[in-house]
XYZ file of N, CA, C and O in Angstrom:
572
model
N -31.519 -81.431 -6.915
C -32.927 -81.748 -6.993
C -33.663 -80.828 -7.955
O -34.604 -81.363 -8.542
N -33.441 -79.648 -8.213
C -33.694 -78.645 -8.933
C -34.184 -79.271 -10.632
O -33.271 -79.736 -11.315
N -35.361 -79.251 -11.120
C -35.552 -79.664 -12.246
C -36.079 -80.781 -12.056
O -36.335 -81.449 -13.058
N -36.325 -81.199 -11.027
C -36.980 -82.860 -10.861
C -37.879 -83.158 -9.696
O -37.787 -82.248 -8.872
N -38.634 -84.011 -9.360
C -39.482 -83.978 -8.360
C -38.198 -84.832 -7.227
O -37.004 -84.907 -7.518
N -38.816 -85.393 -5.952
C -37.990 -86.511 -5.361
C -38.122 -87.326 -5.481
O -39.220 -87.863 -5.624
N -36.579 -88.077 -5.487
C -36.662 -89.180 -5.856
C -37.588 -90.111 -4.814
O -37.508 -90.069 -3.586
N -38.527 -90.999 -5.635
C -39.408 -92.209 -4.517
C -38.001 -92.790 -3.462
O -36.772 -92.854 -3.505
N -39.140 -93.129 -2.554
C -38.214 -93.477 -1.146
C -37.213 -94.460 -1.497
O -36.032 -94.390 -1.157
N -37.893 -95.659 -2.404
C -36.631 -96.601 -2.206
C -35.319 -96.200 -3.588
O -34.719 -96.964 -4.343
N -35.277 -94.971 -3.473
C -34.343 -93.969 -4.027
C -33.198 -94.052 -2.949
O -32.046 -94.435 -3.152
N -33.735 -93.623 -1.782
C -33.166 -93.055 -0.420
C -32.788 -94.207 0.644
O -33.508 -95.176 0.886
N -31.758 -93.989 1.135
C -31.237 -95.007 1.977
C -32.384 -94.928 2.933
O -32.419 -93.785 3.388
N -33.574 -95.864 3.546
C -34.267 -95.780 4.327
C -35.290 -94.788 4.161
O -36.162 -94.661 5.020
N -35.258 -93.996 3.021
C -36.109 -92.886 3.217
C -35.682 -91.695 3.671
O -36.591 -90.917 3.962
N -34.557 -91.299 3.826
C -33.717 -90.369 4.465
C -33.405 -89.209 3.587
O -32.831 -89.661 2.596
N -33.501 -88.186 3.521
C -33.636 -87.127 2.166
C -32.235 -86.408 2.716
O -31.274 -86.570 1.964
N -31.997 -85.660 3.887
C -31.074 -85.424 4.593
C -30.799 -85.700 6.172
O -31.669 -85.873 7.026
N -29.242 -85.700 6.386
C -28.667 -85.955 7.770
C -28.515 -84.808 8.609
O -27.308 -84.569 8.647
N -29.232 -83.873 9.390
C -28.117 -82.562 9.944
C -27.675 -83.181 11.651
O -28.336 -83.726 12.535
N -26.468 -82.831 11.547
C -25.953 -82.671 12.950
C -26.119 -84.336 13.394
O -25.772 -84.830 14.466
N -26.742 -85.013 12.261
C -26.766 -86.394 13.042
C -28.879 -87.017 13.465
O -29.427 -87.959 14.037
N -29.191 -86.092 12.924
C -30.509 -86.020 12.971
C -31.065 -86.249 10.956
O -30.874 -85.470 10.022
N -31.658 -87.421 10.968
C -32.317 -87.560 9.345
C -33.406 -86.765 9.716
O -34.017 -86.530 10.758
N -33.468 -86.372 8.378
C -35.124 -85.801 7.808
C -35.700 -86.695 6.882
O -34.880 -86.926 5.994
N -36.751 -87.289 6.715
C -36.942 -88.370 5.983
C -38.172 -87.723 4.950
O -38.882 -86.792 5.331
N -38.302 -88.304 3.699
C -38.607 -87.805 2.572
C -40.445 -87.972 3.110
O -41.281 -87.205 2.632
N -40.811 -88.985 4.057
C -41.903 -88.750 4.591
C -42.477 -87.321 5.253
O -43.457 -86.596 5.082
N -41.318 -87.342 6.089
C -41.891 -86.046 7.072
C -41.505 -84.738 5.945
O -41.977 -83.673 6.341
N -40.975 -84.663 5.034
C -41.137 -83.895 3.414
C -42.441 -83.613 3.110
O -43.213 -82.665 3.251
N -42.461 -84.864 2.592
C -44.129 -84.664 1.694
C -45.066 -84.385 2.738
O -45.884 -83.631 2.210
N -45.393 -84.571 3.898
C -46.282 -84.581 4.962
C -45.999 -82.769 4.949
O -47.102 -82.313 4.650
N -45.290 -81.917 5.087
C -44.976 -80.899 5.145
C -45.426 -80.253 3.421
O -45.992 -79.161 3.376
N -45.192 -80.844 2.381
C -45.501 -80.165 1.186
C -46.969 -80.349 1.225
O -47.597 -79.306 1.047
N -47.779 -81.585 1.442
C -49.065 -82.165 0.981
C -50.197 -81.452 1.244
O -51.091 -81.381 0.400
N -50.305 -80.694 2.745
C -51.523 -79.374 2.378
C -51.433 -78.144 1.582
O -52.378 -77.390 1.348
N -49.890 -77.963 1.078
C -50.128 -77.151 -0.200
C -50.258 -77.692 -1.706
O -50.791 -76.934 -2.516
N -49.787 -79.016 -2.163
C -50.064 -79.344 -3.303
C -51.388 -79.030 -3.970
O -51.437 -79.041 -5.200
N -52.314 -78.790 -3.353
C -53.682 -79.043 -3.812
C -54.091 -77.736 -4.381
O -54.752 -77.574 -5.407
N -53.423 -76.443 -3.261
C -53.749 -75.125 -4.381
C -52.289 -74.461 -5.235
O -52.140 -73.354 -5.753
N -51.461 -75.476 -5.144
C -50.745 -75.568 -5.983
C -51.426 -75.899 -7.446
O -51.542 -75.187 -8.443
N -51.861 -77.358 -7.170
C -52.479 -77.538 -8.561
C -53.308 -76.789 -9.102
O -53.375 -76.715 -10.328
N -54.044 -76.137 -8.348
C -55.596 -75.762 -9.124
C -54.637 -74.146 -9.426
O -55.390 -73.463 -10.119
N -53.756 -73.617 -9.248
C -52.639 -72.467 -9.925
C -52.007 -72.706 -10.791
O -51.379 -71.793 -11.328
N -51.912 -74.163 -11.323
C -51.164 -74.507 -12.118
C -51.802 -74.754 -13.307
O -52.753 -75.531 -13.396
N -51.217 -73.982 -14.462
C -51.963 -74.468 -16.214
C -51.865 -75.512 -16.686
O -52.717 -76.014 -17.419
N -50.549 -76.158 -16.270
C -50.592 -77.350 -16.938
C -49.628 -78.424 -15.774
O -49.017 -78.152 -14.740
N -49.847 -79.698 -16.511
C -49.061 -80.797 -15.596
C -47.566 -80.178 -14.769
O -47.289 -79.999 -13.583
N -46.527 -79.895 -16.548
C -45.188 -79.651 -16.100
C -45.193 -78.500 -15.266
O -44.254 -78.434 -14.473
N -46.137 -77.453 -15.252
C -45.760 -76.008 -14.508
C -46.340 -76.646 -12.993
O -45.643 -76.238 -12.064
N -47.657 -77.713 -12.483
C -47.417 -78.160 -11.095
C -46.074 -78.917 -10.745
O -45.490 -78.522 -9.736
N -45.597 -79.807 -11.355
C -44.534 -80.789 -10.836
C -43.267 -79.145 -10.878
O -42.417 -79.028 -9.995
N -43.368 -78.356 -11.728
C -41.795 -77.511 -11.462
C -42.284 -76.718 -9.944
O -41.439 -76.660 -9.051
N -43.522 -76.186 -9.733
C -43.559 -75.783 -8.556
C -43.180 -76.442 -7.314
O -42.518 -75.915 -6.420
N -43.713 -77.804 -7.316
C -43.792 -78.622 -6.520
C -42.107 -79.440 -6.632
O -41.778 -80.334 -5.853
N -41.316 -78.979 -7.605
C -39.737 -78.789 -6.563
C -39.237 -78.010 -6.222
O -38.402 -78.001 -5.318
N -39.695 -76.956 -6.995
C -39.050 -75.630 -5.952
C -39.515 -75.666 -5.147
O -38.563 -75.654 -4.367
N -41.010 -75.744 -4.105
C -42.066 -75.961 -3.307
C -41.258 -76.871 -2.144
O -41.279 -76.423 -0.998
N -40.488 -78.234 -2.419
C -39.866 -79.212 -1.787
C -38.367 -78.640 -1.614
O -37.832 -79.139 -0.623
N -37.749 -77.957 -2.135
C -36.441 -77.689 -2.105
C -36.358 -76.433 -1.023
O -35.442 -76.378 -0.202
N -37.291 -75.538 -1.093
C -37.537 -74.514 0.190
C -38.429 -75.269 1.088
O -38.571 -74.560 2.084
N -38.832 -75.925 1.169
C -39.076 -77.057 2.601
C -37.858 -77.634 3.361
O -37.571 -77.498 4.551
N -37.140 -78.390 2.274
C -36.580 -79.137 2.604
C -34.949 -78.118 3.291
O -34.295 -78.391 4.298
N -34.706 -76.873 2.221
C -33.873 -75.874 2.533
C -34.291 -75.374 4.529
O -33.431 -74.972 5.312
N -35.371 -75.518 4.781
C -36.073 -74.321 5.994
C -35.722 -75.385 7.070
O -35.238 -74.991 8.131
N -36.011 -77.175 6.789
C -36.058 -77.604 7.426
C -34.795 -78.276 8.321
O -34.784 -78.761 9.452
N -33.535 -78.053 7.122
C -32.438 -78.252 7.571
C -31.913 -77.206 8.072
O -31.081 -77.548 8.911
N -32.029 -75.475 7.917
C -31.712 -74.629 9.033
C -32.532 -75.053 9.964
O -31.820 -75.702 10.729
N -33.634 -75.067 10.357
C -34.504 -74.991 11.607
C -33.138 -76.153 12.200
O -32.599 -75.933 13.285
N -32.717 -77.353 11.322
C -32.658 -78.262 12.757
C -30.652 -77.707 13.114
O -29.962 -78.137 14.038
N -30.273 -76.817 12.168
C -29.097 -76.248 12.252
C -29.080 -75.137 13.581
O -28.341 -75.001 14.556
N -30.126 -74.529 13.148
C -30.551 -73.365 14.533
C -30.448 -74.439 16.225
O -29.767 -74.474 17.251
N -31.501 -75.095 15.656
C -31.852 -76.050 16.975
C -30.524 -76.413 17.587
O -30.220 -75.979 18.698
N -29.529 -77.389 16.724
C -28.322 -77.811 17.421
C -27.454 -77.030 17.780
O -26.776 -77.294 18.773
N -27.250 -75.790 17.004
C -26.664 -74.594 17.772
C -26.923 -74.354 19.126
O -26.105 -74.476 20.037
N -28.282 -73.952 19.238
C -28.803 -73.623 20.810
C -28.813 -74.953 21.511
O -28.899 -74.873 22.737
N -28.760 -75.862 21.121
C -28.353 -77.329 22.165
C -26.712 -77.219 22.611
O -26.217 -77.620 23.664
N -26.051 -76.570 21.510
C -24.599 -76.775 21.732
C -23.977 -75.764 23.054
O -23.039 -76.016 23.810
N -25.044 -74.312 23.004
C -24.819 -73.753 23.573
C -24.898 -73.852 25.508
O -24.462 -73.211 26.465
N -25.758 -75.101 25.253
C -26.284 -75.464 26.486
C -27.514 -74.762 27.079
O -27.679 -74.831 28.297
N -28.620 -73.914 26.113
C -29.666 -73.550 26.143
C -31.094 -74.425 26.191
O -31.467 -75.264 25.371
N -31.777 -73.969 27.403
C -32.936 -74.789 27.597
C -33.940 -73.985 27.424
O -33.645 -72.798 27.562
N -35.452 -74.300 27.068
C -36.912 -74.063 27.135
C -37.555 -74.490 28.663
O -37.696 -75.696 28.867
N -37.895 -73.656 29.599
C -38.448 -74.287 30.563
C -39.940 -74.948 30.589
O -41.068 -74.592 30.250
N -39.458 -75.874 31.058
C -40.935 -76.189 30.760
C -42.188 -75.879 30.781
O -43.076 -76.088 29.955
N -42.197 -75.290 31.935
C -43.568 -74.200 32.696
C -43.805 -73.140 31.218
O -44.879 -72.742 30.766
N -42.581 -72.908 30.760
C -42.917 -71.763 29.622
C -43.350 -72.159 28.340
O -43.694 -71.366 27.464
N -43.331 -73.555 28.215
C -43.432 -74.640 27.246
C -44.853 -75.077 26.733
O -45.347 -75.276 25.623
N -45.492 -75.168 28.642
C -46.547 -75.639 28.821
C -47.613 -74.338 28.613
O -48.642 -74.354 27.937
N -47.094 -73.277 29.345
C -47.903 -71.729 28.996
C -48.188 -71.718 27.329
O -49.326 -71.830 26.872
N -47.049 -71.576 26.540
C -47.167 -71.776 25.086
C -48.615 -72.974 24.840
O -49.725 -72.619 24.445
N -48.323 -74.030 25.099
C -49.378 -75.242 24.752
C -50.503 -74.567 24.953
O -51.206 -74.243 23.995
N -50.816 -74.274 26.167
C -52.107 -73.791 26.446
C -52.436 -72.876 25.792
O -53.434 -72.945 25.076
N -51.529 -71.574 25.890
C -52.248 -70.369 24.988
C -52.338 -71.073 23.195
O -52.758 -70.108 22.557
N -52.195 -71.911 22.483
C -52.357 -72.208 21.639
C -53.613 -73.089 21.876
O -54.078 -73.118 20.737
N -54.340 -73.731 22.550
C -55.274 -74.263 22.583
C -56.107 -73.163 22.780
O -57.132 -73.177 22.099
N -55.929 -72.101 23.615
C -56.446 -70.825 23.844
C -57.304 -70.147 22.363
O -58.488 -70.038 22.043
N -56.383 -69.899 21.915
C -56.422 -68.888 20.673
C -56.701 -69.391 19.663
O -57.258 -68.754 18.769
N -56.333 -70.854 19.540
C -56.742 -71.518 18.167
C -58.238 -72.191 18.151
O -59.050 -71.987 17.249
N -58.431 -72.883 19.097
C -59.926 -73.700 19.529
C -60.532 -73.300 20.487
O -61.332 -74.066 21.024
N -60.329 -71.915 21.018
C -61.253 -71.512 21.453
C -61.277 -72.115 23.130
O -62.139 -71.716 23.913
N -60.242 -73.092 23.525
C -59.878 -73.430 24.849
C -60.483 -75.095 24.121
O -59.740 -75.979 24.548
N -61.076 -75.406 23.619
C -61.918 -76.169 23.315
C -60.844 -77.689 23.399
O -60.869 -78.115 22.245
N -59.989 -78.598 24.216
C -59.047 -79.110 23.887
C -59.920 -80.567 23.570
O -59.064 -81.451 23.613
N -60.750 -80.952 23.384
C -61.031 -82.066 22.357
C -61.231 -81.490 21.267
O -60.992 -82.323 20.393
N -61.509 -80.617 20.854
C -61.368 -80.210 19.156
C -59.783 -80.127 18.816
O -59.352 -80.280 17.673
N -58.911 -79.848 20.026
C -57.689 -79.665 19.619
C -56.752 -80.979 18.991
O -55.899 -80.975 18.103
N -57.369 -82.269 19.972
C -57.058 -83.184 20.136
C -57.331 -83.858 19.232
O -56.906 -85.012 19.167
N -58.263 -83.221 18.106
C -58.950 -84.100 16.962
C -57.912 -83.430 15.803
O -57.421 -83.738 14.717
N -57.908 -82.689 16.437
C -56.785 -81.463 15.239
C -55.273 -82.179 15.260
O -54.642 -82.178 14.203
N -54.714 -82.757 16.388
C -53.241 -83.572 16.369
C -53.364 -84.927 15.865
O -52.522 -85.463 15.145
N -54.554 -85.519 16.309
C -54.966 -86.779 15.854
C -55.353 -86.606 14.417
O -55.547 -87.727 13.946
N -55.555 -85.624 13.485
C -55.911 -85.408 12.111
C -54.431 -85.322 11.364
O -54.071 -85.807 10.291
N -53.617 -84.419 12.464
C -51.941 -83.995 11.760
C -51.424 -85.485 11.889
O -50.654 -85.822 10.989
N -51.777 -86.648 13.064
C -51.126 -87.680 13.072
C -50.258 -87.221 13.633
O -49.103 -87.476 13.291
N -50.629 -86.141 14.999
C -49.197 -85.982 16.207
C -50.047 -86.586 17.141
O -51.165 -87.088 17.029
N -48.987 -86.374 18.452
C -49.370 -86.611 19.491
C -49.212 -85.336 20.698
O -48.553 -84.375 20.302
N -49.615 -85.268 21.757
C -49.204 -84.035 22.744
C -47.550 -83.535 22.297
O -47.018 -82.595 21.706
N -47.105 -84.926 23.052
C -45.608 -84.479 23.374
C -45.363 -84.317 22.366
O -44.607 -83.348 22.439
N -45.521 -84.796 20.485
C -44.732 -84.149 19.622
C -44.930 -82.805 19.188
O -44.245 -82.029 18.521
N -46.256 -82.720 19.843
C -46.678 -81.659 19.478
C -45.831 -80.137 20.705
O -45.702 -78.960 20.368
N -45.438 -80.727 21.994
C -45.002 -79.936 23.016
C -43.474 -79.895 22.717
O -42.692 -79.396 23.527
N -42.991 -80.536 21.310
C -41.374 -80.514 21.275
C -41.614 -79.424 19.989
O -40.639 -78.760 19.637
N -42.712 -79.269 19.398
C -43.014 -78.720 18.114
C -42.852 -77.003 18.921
O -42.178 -76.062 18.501
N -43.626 -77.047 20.036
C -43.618 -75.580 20.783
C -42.150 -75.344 21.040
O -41.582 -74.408 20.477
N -41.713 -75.892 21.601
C -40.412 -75.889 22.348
C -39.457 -75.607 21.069
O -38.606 -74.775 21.383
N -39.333 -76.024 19.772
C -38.543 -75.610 18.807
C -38.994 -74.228 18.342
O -38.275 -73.266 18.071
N -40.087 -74.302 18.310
C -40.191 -73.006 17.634
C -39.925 -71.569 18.870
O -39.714 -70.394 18.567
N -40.004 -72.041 19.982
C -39.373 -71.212 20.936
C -37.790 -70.849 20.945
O -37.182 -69.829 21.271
N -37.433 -71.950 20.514
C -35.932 -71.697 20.621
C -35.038 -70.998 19.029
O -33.892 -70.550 19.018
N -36.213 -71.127 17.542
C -35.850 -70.828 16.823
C -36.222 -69.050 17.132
O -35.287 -68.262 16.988
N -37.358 -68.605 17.475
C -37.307 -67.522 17.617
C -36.423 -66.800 18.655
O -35.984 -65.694 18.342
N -36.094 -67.370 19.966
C -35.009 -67.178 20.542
C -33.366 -66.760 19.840
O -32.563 -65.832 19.944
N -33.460 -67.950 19.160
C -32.197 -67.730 18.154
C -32.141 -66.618 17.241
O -31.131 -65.922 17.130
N -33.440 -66.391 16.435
C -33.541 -65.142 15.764
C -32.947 -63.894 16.318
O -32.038 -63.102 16.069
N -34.010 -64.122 17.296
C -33.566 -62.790 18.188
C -32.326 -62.751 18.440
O -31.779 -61.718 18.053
N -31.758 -63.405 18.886
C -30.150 -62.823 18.976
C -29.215 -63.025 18.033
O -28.005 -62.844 18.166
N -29.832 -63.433 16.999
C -28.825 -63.093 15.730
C -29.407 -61.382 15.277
O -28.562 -60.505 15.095
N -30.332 -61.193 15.189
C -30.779 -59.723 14.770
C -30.230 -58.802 16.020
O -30.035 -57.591 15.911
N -30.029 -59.495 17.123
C -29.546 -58.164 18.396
C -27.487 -58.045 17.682
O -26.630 -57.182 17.491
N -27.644 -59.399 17.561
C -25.868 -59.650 17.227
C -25.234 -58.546 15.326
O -24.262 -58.052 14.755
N -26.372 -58.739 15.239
C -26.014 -57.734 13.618
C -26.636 -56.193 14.413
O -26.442 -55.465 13.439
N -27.015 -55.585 15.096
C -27.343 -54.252 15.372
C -26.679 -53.557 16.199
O -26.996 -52.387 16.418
């Protein structure tokens, strides 16, 4: 991909950019992930070709982060590691906490703006629990 933007979807079998573990990443949920930075991308950029070269390196470390994250993830599935829920739900809340102020219809305007929903948004907690989980014991496992 290096040297080129991505290829348009009907490039891609279905839209599918990569497979991990049996899980697609689709060139949608890509750009949805690049698209609130393009914009001060551009206005950094001097000219046309120097935005489009950012904006694949920009997609290639997206797209690089997003296939470890789901590499991490199936690891700790393989292991037979769970997120409890109660600790899941603590997370949810203290993020409505800290971000809106407790305020959960502003929050709700905030998932409905990302175009999530609760629960994708409560699997969004739950990964990032388990990626930092994973961290952690790869940094305990190298010390």
């Amino acid at each position: 991909m290096a040297g080129q933007s991505l290829p348009s979807p009907k490039e891609y079998v279905n839209g599918i950019v990569a497979i991990v573990n049996g899980k697609a990443i689709t060139l949608e949920l890509l750009r949805s992930e690049i698209a609130p930075l393009a914009q001060s991308i551009r206005a950094e950029s001097k000219t046309m070709k120097e935005f489009e070269e950012k904006v694949v390196r920009l997609q290639q470390e997206i797209l690089d982060r997003m296939v470890e994250k789901e590499l991490v993830l199936s690891a700790f599935r393989k292991r037979g590691g769970d997120i409890p829920k109660p600790y899941v739900d603590g997370m949810y809340q203290d993020y409505i906490k800290n971000n809106f102020d407790g305020n959960r219809d502003a929050f709700m305007r905030y998932l409905s703006a990302q175009k999530k929903n609760e629960d994708s948004f409560r699997e969004e907690i739950k990964s990032r629990a388990i990626l930092e989980y994973m961290r952690e014991q790869n940094r305990q496992s190298l010390a």
